[in-house]
mmCIF file of N, CA and C in Angstrom:
data_model
loop_
_atom_site.group_PDB
_atom_site.id
_atom_site.type_symbol
_atom_site.label_atom_id
_atom_site.label_comp_id
_atom_site.label_asym_id
_atom_site.label_seq_id
_atom_site.Cartn_x
_atom_site.Cartn_y
_atom_site.Cartn_z
ATOM 1 N N MET A 26 97.872 70.493 60.609
ATOM 2 C CA MET A 26 98.193 69.986 61.927
ATOM 3 C C MET A 26 98.657 71.193 62.926
ATOM 4 N N ARG A 27 99.442 72.042 62.357
ATOM 5 C CA ARG A 27 99.915 73.168 63.166
ATOM 6 C C ARG A 27 98.804 74.065 63.583
ATOM 7 N N SER A 28 97.791 74.331 62.708
ATOM 8 C CA SER A 28 96.684 75.183 63.026
ATOM 9 C C SER A 28 95.919 74.569 64.109
ATOM 10 N N THR A 29 95.789 73.299 64.147
ATOM 11 C CA THR A 29 95.073 72.552 65.237
ATOM 12 C C THR A 29 95.689 72.713 66.509
ATOM 13 N N GLN A 30 97.058 72.675 66.550
ATOM 14 C CA GLN A 30 97.799 72.910 67.866
ATOM 15 C C GLN A 30 97.597 74.303 68.260
ATOM 16 N N ALA A 31 97.704 75.231 67.368
ATOM 17 C CA ALA A 31 97.643 76.704 67.760
ATOM 18 C C ALA A 31 96.146 76.961 68.373
ATOM 19 N N ARG A 32 95.138 76.367 67.650
ATOM 20 C CA ARG A 32 93.828 76.579 68.169
ATOM 21 C C ARG A 32 93.587 75.897 69.527
ATOM 22 N N ASP A 33 94.205 74.715 69.790
ATOM 23 C CA ASP A 33 94.089 74.088 71.024
ATOM 24 C C ASP A 33 94.770 74.909 72.178
ATOM 25 N N ALA A 34 95.914 75.460 71.714
ATOM 26 C CA ALA A 34 96.716 76.277 72.703
ATOM 27 C C ALA A 34 95.870 77.520 73.048
ATOM 28 N N LEU A 35 95.233 78.111 72.026
ATOM 29 C CA LEU A 35 94.383 79.335 72.280
ATOM 30 C C LEU A 35 93.236 79.024 73.226
ATOM 31 N N LEU A 36 92.578 77.973 72.978
ATOM 32 C CA LEU A 36 91.386 77.451 73.750
ATOM 33 C C LEU A 36 91.920 77.315 75.175
ATOM 34 N N LYS A 37 92.914 76.644 75.426
ATOM 35 C CA LYS A 37 93.557 76.465 76.735
ATOM 36 C C LYS A 37 93.767 77.756 77.499
ATOM 37 N N ALA A 38 94.443 78.711 76.734
ATOM 38 C CA ALA A 38 94.714 80.006 77.295
ATOM 39 C C ALA A 38 93.492 80.806 77.586
ATOM 40 N N VAL A 39 92.410 80.777 76.738
ATOM 41 C CA VAL A 39 91.167 81.403 76.969
ATOM 42 C C VAL A 39 90.594 80.752 78.228
ATOM 43 N N GLY A 40 90.628 79.446 78.442
ATOM 44 C CA GLY A 40 90.127 78.886 79.635
ATOM 45 C C GLY A 40 90.687 79.273 80.962
ATOM 46 N N ARG A 41 91.977 79.891 80.789
ATOM 47 C CA ARG A 41 92.641 80.256 82.032
ATOM 48 C C ARG A 41 92.383 81.743 82.321
ATOM 49 N N LEU A 42 91.648 82.457 81.408
ATOM 50 C CA LEU A 42 91.378 83.895 81.655
ATOM 51 C C LEU A 42 90.478 84.087 82.802
ATOM 52 N N PRO A 43 90.659 85.197 83.626
ATOM 53 C CA PRO A 43 89.634 85.589 84.576
ATOM 54 C C PRO A 43 88.285 85.697 84.045
ATOM 55 N N LEU A 44 87.219 85.478 84.740
ATOM 56 C CA LEU A 44 85.861 85.522 84.264
ATOM 57 C C LEU A 44 85.514 86.764 83.442
ATOM 58 N N GLU A 45 85.958 87.931 84.010
ATOM 59 C CA GLU A 45 85.510 89.167 83.293
ATOM 60 C C GLU A 45 86.179 89.357 81.939
ATOM 61 N N LEU A 46 87.378 88.690 81.756
ATOM 62 C CA LEU A 46 88.061 88.745 80.444
ATOM 63 C C LEU A 46 87.511 87.629 79.573
ATOM 64 N N GLY A 47 87.146 86.533 80.121
ATOM 65 C CA GLY A 47 86.568 85.390 79.335
ATOM 66 C C GLY A 47 85.206 85.860 78.785
ATOM 67 N N GLU A 48 84.385 86.603 79.647
ATOM 68 C CA GLU A 48 83.091 87.189 79.046
ATOM 69 C C GLU A 48 83.427 88.083 77.908
ATOM 70 N N LEU A 49 84.329 88.921 78.000
ATOM 71 C CA LEU A 49 84.651 89.784 76.851
ATOM 72 C C LEU A 49 85.094 88.989 75.622
ATOM 73 N N TYR A 50 85.837 88.032 75.784
ATOM 74 C CA TYR A 50 86.358 87.209 74.741
ATOM 75 C C TYR A 50 85.160 86.553 74.020
ATOM 76 N N ALA A 51 84.258 85.966 74.802
ATOM 77 C CA ALA A 51 83.055 85.339 74.211
ATOM 78 C C ALA A 51 82.219 86.317 73.433
ATOM 79 N N LEU A 52 82.063 87.485 73.971
ATOM 80 C CA LEU A 52 81.200 88.446 73.295
ATOM 81 C C LEU A 52 81.832 89.036 71.998
ATOM 82 N N ARG A 53 83.096 89.143 71.990
ATOM 83 C CA ARG A 53 83.954 89.716 70.892
ATOM 84 C C ARG A 53 83.903 88.581 69.746
ATOM 85 N N THR A 54 83.954 87.364 70.052
ATOM 86 C CA THR A 54 84.008 86.247 69.074
ATOM 87 C C THR A 54 82.606 86.179 68.478
ATOM 88 N N GLN A 55 81.575 86.639 69.195
ATOM 89 C CA GLN A 55 80.220 86.672 68.584
ATOM 90 C C GLN A 55 80.042 87.896 67.654
ATOM 91 N N GLY A 56 81.074 88.773 67.430
ATOM 92 C CA GLY A 56 81.083 89.829 66.602
ATOM 93 C C GLY A 56 80.631 91.135 67.193
ATOM 94 N N MET A 57 80.397 91.291 68.485
ATOM 95 C CA MET A 57 79.985 92.472 69.214
ATOM 96 C C MET A 57 81.167 93.477 69.146
ATOM 97 N N SER A 58 80.609 94.732 68.977
ATOM 98 C CA SER A 58 81.595 95.967 68.991
ATOM 99 C C SER A 58 81.881 96.168 70.518
ATOM 100 N N TYR A 59 82.840 97.020 70.788
ATOM 101 C CA TYR A 59 83.170 97.439 72.145
ATOM 102 C C TYR A 59 81.926 98.123 72.777
ATOM 103 N N VAL A 60 81.186 98.953 71.919
ATOM 104 C CA VAL A 60 80.047 99.744 72.469
ATOM 105 C C VAL A 60 78.989 98.667 72.913
ATOM 106 N N GLU A 61 78.741 97.693 71.969
ATOM 107 C CA GLU A 61 77.791 96.638 72.277
ATOM 108 C C GLU A 61 78.087 95.867 73.604
ATOM 109 N N MET A 62 79.407 95.533 73.708
ATOM 110 C CA MET A 62 79.751 94.773 74.840
ATOM 111 C C MET A 62 79.589 95.605 76.071
ATOM 112 N N ALA A 63 79.896 96.909 76.053
ATOM 113 C CA ALA A 63 79.679 97.742 77.157
ATOM 114 C C ALA A 63 78.215 97.855 77.639
ATOM 115 N N ASP A 64 77.387 97.899 76.664
ATOM 116 C CA ASP A 64 75.985 97.966 76.856
ATOM 117 C C ASP A 64 75.466 96.676 77.568
ATOM 118 N N VAL A 65 75.822 95.508 76.910
ATOM 119 C CA VAL A 65 75.362 94.234 77.469
ATOM 120 C C VAL A 65 75.927 94.027 78.915
ATOM 121 N N LEU A 66 77.174 94.374 79.156
ATOM 122 C CA LEU A 66 77.740 94.131 80.428
ATOM 123 C C LEU A 66 77.504 95.161 81.548
ATOM 124 N N GLY A 67 76.919 96.365 81.002
ATOM 125 C CA GLY A 67 76.704 97.542 81.939
ATOM 126 C C GLY A 67 77.920 98.156 82.435
ATOM 127 N N LEU A 68 78.795 98.207 81.545
ATOM 128 C CA LEU A 68 80.250 98.741 81.923
ATOM 129 C C LEU A 68 80.466 100.058 81.047
ATOM 130 N N PRO A 69 81.239 100.956 81.619
ATOM 131 C CA PRO A 69 81.612 102.045 80.771
ATOM 132 C C PRO A 69 82.539 101.626 79.567
ATOM 133 N N LEU A 70 82.412 102.325 78.549
ATOM 134 C CA LEU A 70 83.205 101.893 77.297
ATOM 135 C C LEU A 70 84.725 101.791 77.638
ATOM 136 N N GLY A 71 85.199 102.788 78.427
ATOM 137 C CA GLY A 71 86.617 102.737 78.801
ATOM 138 C C GLY A 71 87.042 101.554 79.522
ATOM 139 N N THR A 72 86.138 100.981 80.270
ATOM 140 C CA THR A 72 86.393 99.801 81.094
ATOM 141 C C THR A 72 86.459 98.614 80.121
ATOM 142 N N VAL A 73 85.630 98.544 79.146
ATOM 143 C CA VAL A 73 85.725 97.488 78.136
ATOM 144 C C VAL A 73 86.977 97.564 77.347
ATOM 145 N N LYS A 74 87.383 98.810 76.969
ATOM 146 C CA LYS A 74 88.651 98.989 76.226
ATOM 147 C C LYS A 74 89.766 98.549 77.035
ATOM 148 N N SER A 75 89.807 98.862 78.335
ATOM 149 C CA SER A 75 90.957 98.579 79.150
ATOM 150 C C SER A 75 90.996 97.070 79.355
ATOM 151 N N ARG A 76 89.943 96.364 79.558
ATOM 152 C CA ARG A 76 89.943 94.928 79.764
ATOM 153 C C ARG A 76 90.283 94.230 78.486
ATOM 154 N N MET A 77 89.902 94.688 77.343
ATOM 155 C CA MET A 77 90.213 94.103 76.043
ATOM 156 C C MET A 77 91.758 94.188 75.892
ATOM 157 N N HIS A 78 92.253 95.257 76.295
ATOM 158 C CA HIS A 78 93.817 95.410 76.180
ATOM 159 C C HIS A 78 94.409 94.358 77.116
ATOM 160 N N GLN A 79 93.954 94.188 78.262
ATOM 161 C CA GLN A 79 94.346 93.132 79.207
ATOM 162 C C GLN A 79 94.290 91.774 78.689
ATOM 163 N N LEU A 80 93.127 91.485 78.024
ATOM 164 C CA LEU A 80 92.854 90.250 77.410
ATOM 165 C C LEU A 80 93.857 89.861 76.355
ATOM 166 N N VAL A 81 94.073 90.832 75.435
ATOM 167 C CA VAL A 81 94.967 90.561 74.346
ATOM 168 C C VAL A 81 96.407 90.358 74.912
ATOM 169 N N LYS A 82 96.839 91.218 75.869
ATOM 170 C CA LYS A 82 98.168 91.100 76.502
ATOM 171 C C LYS A 82 98.288 89.715 77.116
ATOM 172 N N GLN A 83 97.310 89.312 77.813
ATOM 173 C CA GLN A 83 97.420 88.021 78.612
ATOM 174 C C GLN A 83 97.500 86.835 77.555
ATOM 175 N N LEU A 84 96.702 86.862 76.557
ATOM 176 C CA LEU A 84 96.642 85.765 75.503
ATOM 177 C C LEU A 84 97.989 85.740 74.853
ATOM 178 N N ARG A 85 98.582 86.994 74.481
ATOM 179 C CA ARG A 85 99.845 87.000 73.816
ATOM 180 C C ARG A 85 100.990 86.327 74.767
ATOM 181 N N GLU A 86 100.942 86.701 75.953
ATOM 182 C CA GLU A 86 101.890 86.161 76.938
ATOM 183 C C GLU A 86 101.794 84.620 77.007
ATOM 184 N N GLU A 87 100.544 84.139 77.134
ATOM 185 C CA GLU A 87 100.355 82.690 77.214
ATOM 186 C C GLU A 87 100.720 81.941 75.920
ATOM 187 N N MET A 88 100.377 82.526 74.893
ATOM 188 C CA MET A 88 100.721 81.856 73.554
ATOM 189 C C MET A 88 102.216 81.940 73.158
ATOM 190 N N HIS A 89 102.877 83.016 73.615
ATOM 191 C CA HIS A 89 104.275 83.246 73.222
ATOM 192 C C HIS A 89 105.021 83.570 74.510
ATOM 193 N N PRO A 90 105.367 82.624 75.354
ATOM 194 C CA PRO A 90 105.968 82.902 76.645
ATOM 195 C C PRO A 90 107.421 83.372 76.464
#
């Protein structure tokens, strides 16, 4: 039961992400590396790394206020 609640909370938090972070989340859950994500999105690798850091930080804050 608890894992279902955690999954639901995560999905809600992901739904509140800005578009650019949501795209990264989707690509990462498909198993893409940072280099692959950068290539697909046409972004510098450093931008992908920075946005992934933002993504993790934002999800942590939403999951554990």
